[in-house]
């Protein structure tokens, strides 16, 4: 078996910056979430490629929360770094921020985590591990490990509660919800 290699996160840190133009807006005049997601996918891809040296596909995206709207004319930057390395996948953390070019005020608009899987000839391939060089990198790696555990719990719970009979057990939880059960 080939010996594992390890690389520091700083080697694959990637930033994409783009000016927000009118064609990117939604009906409310703000920048479409889809435009931002597309930029995030690009930076995740570039960052994952830099770390792994392979073509990478997006397997999943965690935590897409749009905290603040982005306006036309702002500069949007996507700051990406590899936070976690599995066997064939890496988690790329992306901080999105907008800059008002007149005032230079920077606003954090969201943070998301993209799981990217390295591929070679349509097969998944092992990725280099990560050398953790700072407290921040250690924290990010640990948080990614925790997210993995919580995602498994979430998946298992969904697999467990499937049939109407399973749900009936939890109907009392729905009493305080904004719905009425009429059967
Ligand atoms: C760049 C782009 O945007 S590509 C376009 C969008 N993306 C795609 O089209 C990808 C479509 N999906 C696929 O091709 C497949 O589901 C793959 C390649 C992502 C995974 O294939 P699988 O057969 O599930 O592979 P396998 O079970 O070996 O898992 C490979 C790795 O992916 C991880 N993985 C697979 N699915 C998920 C998921 N939903 N969430 C998080 N990680 C996942 C696994 O945990 C594993 O990681 P590890 O090796 O580090 O432990």
Tab-separated table of C-alpha atoms and ligand atoms in Angstrom:
chain	number	residue	atom	x	y	z
A	1	UNK	CA	0.000	0.000	0.000
A	2	UNK	CA	1.313	3.475	-0.903
A	3	UNK	CA	2.507	5.572	2.043
A	4	UNK	CA	0.182	8.387	3.077
A	5	UNK	CA	1.234	11.933	2.337
A	6	UNK	CA	0.266	14.988	4.395
A	7	UNK	CA	0.003	18.615	3.314
A	8	UNK	CA	-0.555	21.891	5.171
A	9	UNK	CA	-3.888	23.669	4.634
A	10	UNK	CA	-2.163	26.927	3.676
A	11	UNK	CA	-0.857	25.328	0.441
A	12	UNK	CA	-4.377	25.012	-0.961
A	13	UNK	CA	-6.030	28.143	0.444
A	14	UNK	CA	-7.975	29.765	-2.382
A	15	UNK	CA	-9.801	33.075	-2.792
A	16	UNK	CA	-12.203	34.059	-5.566
A	17	UNK	CA	-13.397	37.671	-5.750
A	18	UNK	CA	-16.042	38.948	-8.118
A	19	UNK	CA	-17.921	42.217	-8.658
A	20	UNK	CA	-21.708	41.813	-8.322
A	21	UNK	CA	-23.403	43.013	-11.511
A	22	UNK	CA	-27.134	43.777	-12.146
A	23	UNK	CA	-27.763	40.492	-14.031
A	24	UNK	CA	-27.024	38.584	-10.778
A	25	UNK	CA	-30.020	40.027	-8.917
A	26	UNK	CA	-33.335	38.479	-7.903
A	27	UNK	CA	-36.753	40.181	-8.051
A	28	UNK	CA	-36.006	41.978	-4.795
A	29	UNK	CA	-32.891	43.625	-6.254
A	30	UNK	CA	-30.459	41.603	-4.121
A	31	UNK	CA	-27.907	39.071	-5.380
A	32	UNK	CA	-29.403	35.594	-6.041
A	33	UNK	CA	-28.431	32.910	-3.528
A	34	UNK	CA	-27.830	30.643	-6.521
A	35	UNK	CA	-25.139	32.983	-7.881
A	36	UNK	CA	-23.322	32.824	-4.540
A	37	UNK	CA	-23.698	29.031	-4.379
A	38	UNK	CA	-22.235	28.693	-7.868
A	39	UNK	CA	-19.205	30.798	-6.826
A	40	UNK	CA	-18.829	28.703	-3.683
A	41	UNK	CA	-18.858	25.489	-5.706
A	42	UNK	CA	-16.101	26.881	-7.940
A	43	UNK	CA	-13.838	27.887	-5.061
A	44	UNK	CA	-14.475	24.560	-3.281
A	45	UNK	CA	-13.510	22.722	-6.457
A	46	UNK	CA	-10.297	24.734	-6.934
A	47	UNK	CA	-9.267	24.386	-3.282
A	48	UNK	CA	-9.993	20.621	-3.212
A	49	UNK	CA	-8.098	20.114	-6.496
A	50	UNK	CA	-5.087	22.000	-5.113
A	51	UNK	CA	-4.968	19.812	-2.006
A	52	UNK	CA	-5.714	16.434	-3.606
A	53	UNK	CA	-4.174	16.844	-7.051
A	54	UNK	CA	-7.277	15.111	-8.483
A	55	UNK	CA	-10.509	16.098	-10.178
A	56	UNK	CA	-13.056	16.484	-7.365
A	57	UNK	CA	-16.856	16.277	-7.324
A	58	UNK	CA	-19.202	17.933	-4.835
A	59	UNK	CA	-20.798	15.229	-2.653
A	60	UNK	CA	-22.662	17.475	-0.199
A	61	UNK	CA	-22.976	20.990	1.159
A	62	UNK	CA	-23.548	21.726	4.830
A	63	UNK	CA	-24.996	24.824	6.413
A	64	UNK	CA	-26.000	27.272	3.738
A	65	UNK	CA	-27.277	30.215	5.781
A	66	UNK	CA	-27.573	33.592	4.109
A	67	UNK	CA	-26.882	35.926	7.049
A	68	UNK	CA	-26.905	39.251	5.194
A	69	UNK	CA	-28.056	40.258	1.685
A	70	UNK	CA	-25.485	41.078	-0.997
A	71	UNK	CA	-26.027	44.213	-3.111
A	72	UNK	CA	-25.196	45.133	-6.716
A	73	UNK	CA	-21.777	46.803	-6.949
A	74	UNK	CA	-20.306	44.979	-3.964
A	75	UNK	CA	-17.180	42.853	-4.242
A	76	UNK	CA	-17.833	39.328	-3.030
A	77	UNK	CA	-14.934	37.183	-1.858
A	78	UNK	CA	-14.982	33.448	-1.189
A	79	UNK	CA	-12.174	32.391	1.160
A	80	UNK	CA	-11.686	28.630	1.026
A	81	UNK	CA	-9.467	26.218	2.891
A	82	UNK	CA	-9.388	22.471	3.472
A	83	UNK	CA	-10.743	21.906	6.992
A	84	UNK	CA	-10.826	18.122	7.108
A	85	UNK	CA	-9.443	15.167	5.208
A	86	UNK	CA	-11.120	11.755	5.146
A	87	UNK	CA	-10.035	8.775	3.121
A	88	UNK	CA	-11.203	9.896	-0.336
A	89	UNK	CA	-12.962	13.143	0.595
A	90	UNK	CA	-12.023	16.565	1.881
A	91	UNK	CA	-14.205	19.179	3.574
A	92	UNK	CA	-13.618	22.684	2.259
A	93	UNK	CA	-14.755	25.485	4.553
A	94	UNK	CA	-15.797	28.661	2.751
A	95	UNK	CA	-16.232	32.085	4.311
A	96	UNK	CA	-18.183	34.450	2.091
A	97	UNK	CA	-17.849	38.186	2.589
A	98	UNK	CA	-19.032	41.225	0.711
A	99	UNK	CA	-17.210	44.534	0.512
A	100	UNK	CA	-18.807	47.925	-0.045
A	101	UNK	CA	-16.229	49.437	-2.397
A	102	UNK	CA	-17.015	53.035	-1.372
A	103	UNK	CA	-16.665	52.513	2.376
A	104	UNK	CA	-14.480	49.361	2.402
A	105	UNK	CA	-16.843	47.912	5.006
A	106	UNK	CA	-16.678	44.122	4.915
A	107	UNK	CA	-19.716	42.012	5.873
A	108	UNK	CA	-19.652	38.298	6.578
A	109	UNK	CA	-22.568	36.888	4.557
A	110	UNK	CA	-22.206	33.153	5.088
A	111	UNK	CA	-20.013	30.188	5.908
A	112	UNK	CA	-20.522	26.756	4.368
A	113	UNK	CA	-18.793	23.413	4.244
A	114	UNK	CA	-18.446	21.507	0.964
A	115	UNK	CA	-17.554	17.809	0.974
A	116	UNK	CA	-15.527	17.153	-2.175
A	117	UNK	CA	-14.592	13.643	-3.321
A	118	UNK	CA	-11.403	12.999	-5.323
A	119	UNK	CA	-11.869	10.978	-8.513
A	120	UNK	CA	-9.552	9.259	-10.942
A	121	UNK	CA	-10.913	7.350	-13.940
A	122	UNK	CA	-14.421	7.563	-12.436
A	123	UNK	CA	-13.253	5.937	-9.194
A	124	UNK	CA	-12.735	7.539	-5.794
A	125	UNK	CA	-9.079	7.850	-4.767
A	126	UNK	CA	-7.296	8.408	-1.422
A	127	UNK	CA	-6.458	12.022	-0.609
A	128	UNK	CA	-3.415	13.427	1.217
A	129	UNK	CA	-3.986	14.038	4.919
A	130	UNK	CA	-3.827	17.448	6.541
A	131	UNK	CA	-0.971	18.873	8.617
A	132	UNK	CA	-2.597	21.029	11.326
A	133	UNK	CA	-0.332	24.006	12.008
A	134	UNK	CA	-2.494	26.384	14.061
A	135	UNK	CA	-5.148	26.321	16.807
A	136	UNK	CA	-7.692	27.486	14.230
A	137	UNK	CA	-6.890	24.585	11.917
A	138	UNK	CA	-7.172	22.176	14.847
A	139	UNK	CA	-10.584	23.644	15.775
A	140	UNK	CA	-11.833	23.463	12.183
A	141	UNK	CA	-10.731	19.844	11.857
A	142	UNK	CA	-12.416	18.910	15.143
A	143	UNK	CA	-15.644	20.725	14.199
A	144	UNK	CA	-15.717	18.863	10.859
A	145	UNK	CA	-15.357	15.567	12.765
A	146	UNK	CA	-18.305	16.577	14.969
A	147	UNK	CA	-20.435	17.562	11.960
A	148	UNK	CA	-19.769	14.102	10.481
A	149	UNK	CA	-21.017	12.395	13.660
A	150	UNK	CA	-24.127	14.625	13.813
A	151	UNK	CA	-24.901	14.021	10.129
A	152	UNK	CA	-24.782	10.277	10.710
A	153	UNK	CA	-27.147	10.646	13.670
A	154	UNK	CA	-29.527	12.734	11.488
A	155	UNK	CA	-29.400	10.141	8.665
A	156	UNK	CA	-30.012	7.257	11.079
A	157	UNK	CA	-32.986	9.057	12.666
A	158	UNK	CA	-34.557	9.700	9.260
A	159	UNK	CA	-34.061	6.067	8.293
A	160	UNK	CA	-35.655	4.958	11.582
A	161	UNK	CA	-38.787	7.156	11.382
A	162	UNK	CA	-40.270	6.407	7.984
A	163	UNK	CA	-43.799	4.944	8.107
A	164	UNK	CA	-47.017	6.718	9.249
A	165	UNK	CA	-46.999	4.404	12.294
A	166	UNK	CA	-43.495	5.589	13.243
A	167	UNK	CA	-44.613	9.219	12.877
A	168	UNK	CA	-47.810	8.614	14.934
A	169	UNK	CA	-45.566	8.087	17.939
A	170	UNK	CA	-44.391	11.709	17.610
A	171	UNK	CA	-47.733	13.357	16.698
A	172	UNK	CA	-47.892	15.137	20.054
A	173	UNK	CA	-44.750	17.083	19.038
A	174	UNK	CA	-46.759	18.564	16.153
A	175	UNK	CA	-49.440	20.055	18.368
A	176	UNK	CA	-47.497	23.261	18.886
A	177	UNK	CA	-46.593	23.508	15.171
A	178	UNK	CA	-48.277	25.783	12.616
A	179	UNK	CA	-50.443	23.004	11.140
A	180	UNK	CA	-53.718	21.124	11.826
A	181	UNK	CA	-53.994	17.360	11.361
A	182	UNK	CA	-57.351	16.614	9.707
A	183	UNK	CA	-57.413	12.808	9.510
B	1	LIG	C1	-17.550	19.790	-9.194
B	1	LIG	C2	-19.002	19.493	-9.229
B	1	LIG	O1	-19.776	20.307	-8.926
B	1	LIG	S1	-19.526	17.929	-9.653
B	1	LIG	C3	-21.262	18.000	-9.805
B	1	LIG	C4	-22.010	17.651	-8.590
B	1	LIG	N1	-21.574	16.445	-7.980
B	1	LIG	C5	-21.751	15.218	-8.547
B	1	LIG	O2	-22.213	15.040	-9.644
B	1	LIG	C6	-21.340	14.054	-7.683
B	1	LIG	C7	-22.365	12.931	-7.770
B	1	LIG	N2	-22.092	11.917	-6.778
B	1	LIG	C8	-21.204	10.918	-6.988
B	1	LIG	O3	-20.640	10.785	-8.059
B	1	LIG	C9	-20.970	9.957	-5.855
B	1	LIG	O4	-22.067	9.986	-4.958
B	1	LIG	C10	-19.655	10.270	-5.061
B	1	LIG	C11	-18.456	10.094	-5.975
B	1	LIG	C12	-19.668	11.696	-4.489
B	1	LIG	C13	-19.531	9.300	-3.869
B	1	LIG	O5	-19.639	8.012	-4.392
B	1	LIG	P1	-19.826	6.746	-3.423
B	1	LIG	O6	-19.992	5.569	-4.238
B	1	LIG	O7	-20.824	7.090	-2.363
B	1	LIG	O8	-18.391	6.669	-2.805
B	1	LIG	P2	-17.975	6.178	-1.393
B	1	LIG	O9	-19.106	5.500	-0.665
B	1	LIG	O10	-16.695	5.432	-1.594
B	1	LIG	O11	-17.674	7.545	-0.638
B	1	LIG	C14	-16.555	8.305	-1.005
B	1	LIG	C15	-16.391	9.418	-0.018
B	1	LIG	O12	-17.435	10.362	-0.220
B	1	LIG	C16	-18.058	10.630	1.015
B	1	LIG	N3	-19.464	10.913	0.722
B	1	LIG	C17	-20.268	10.278	-0.143
B	1	LIG	N4	-21.493	10.834	-0.111
B	1	LIG	C18	-21.441	11.829	0.803
B	1	LIG	C19	-22.388	12.777	1.299
B	1	LIG	N5	-23.626	12.813	0.866
B	1	LIG	N6	-21.968	13.645	2.231
B	1	LIG	C20	-20.698	13.648	2.681
B	1	LIG	N7	-19.753	12.771	2.254
B	1	LIG	C21	-20.143	11.877	1.328
B	1	LIG	C22	-17.894	9.360	1.818
B	1	LIG	O13	-18.009	9.609	3.206
B	1	LIG	C23	-16.490	8.969	1.444
B	1	LIG	O14	-15.560	9.758	2.173
B	1	LIG	P3	-14.199	9.138	2.767
B	1	LIG	O15	-13.635	8.230	1.718
B	1	LIG	O16	-13.326	10.323	2.994
B	1	LIG	O17	-14.559	8.423	4.020
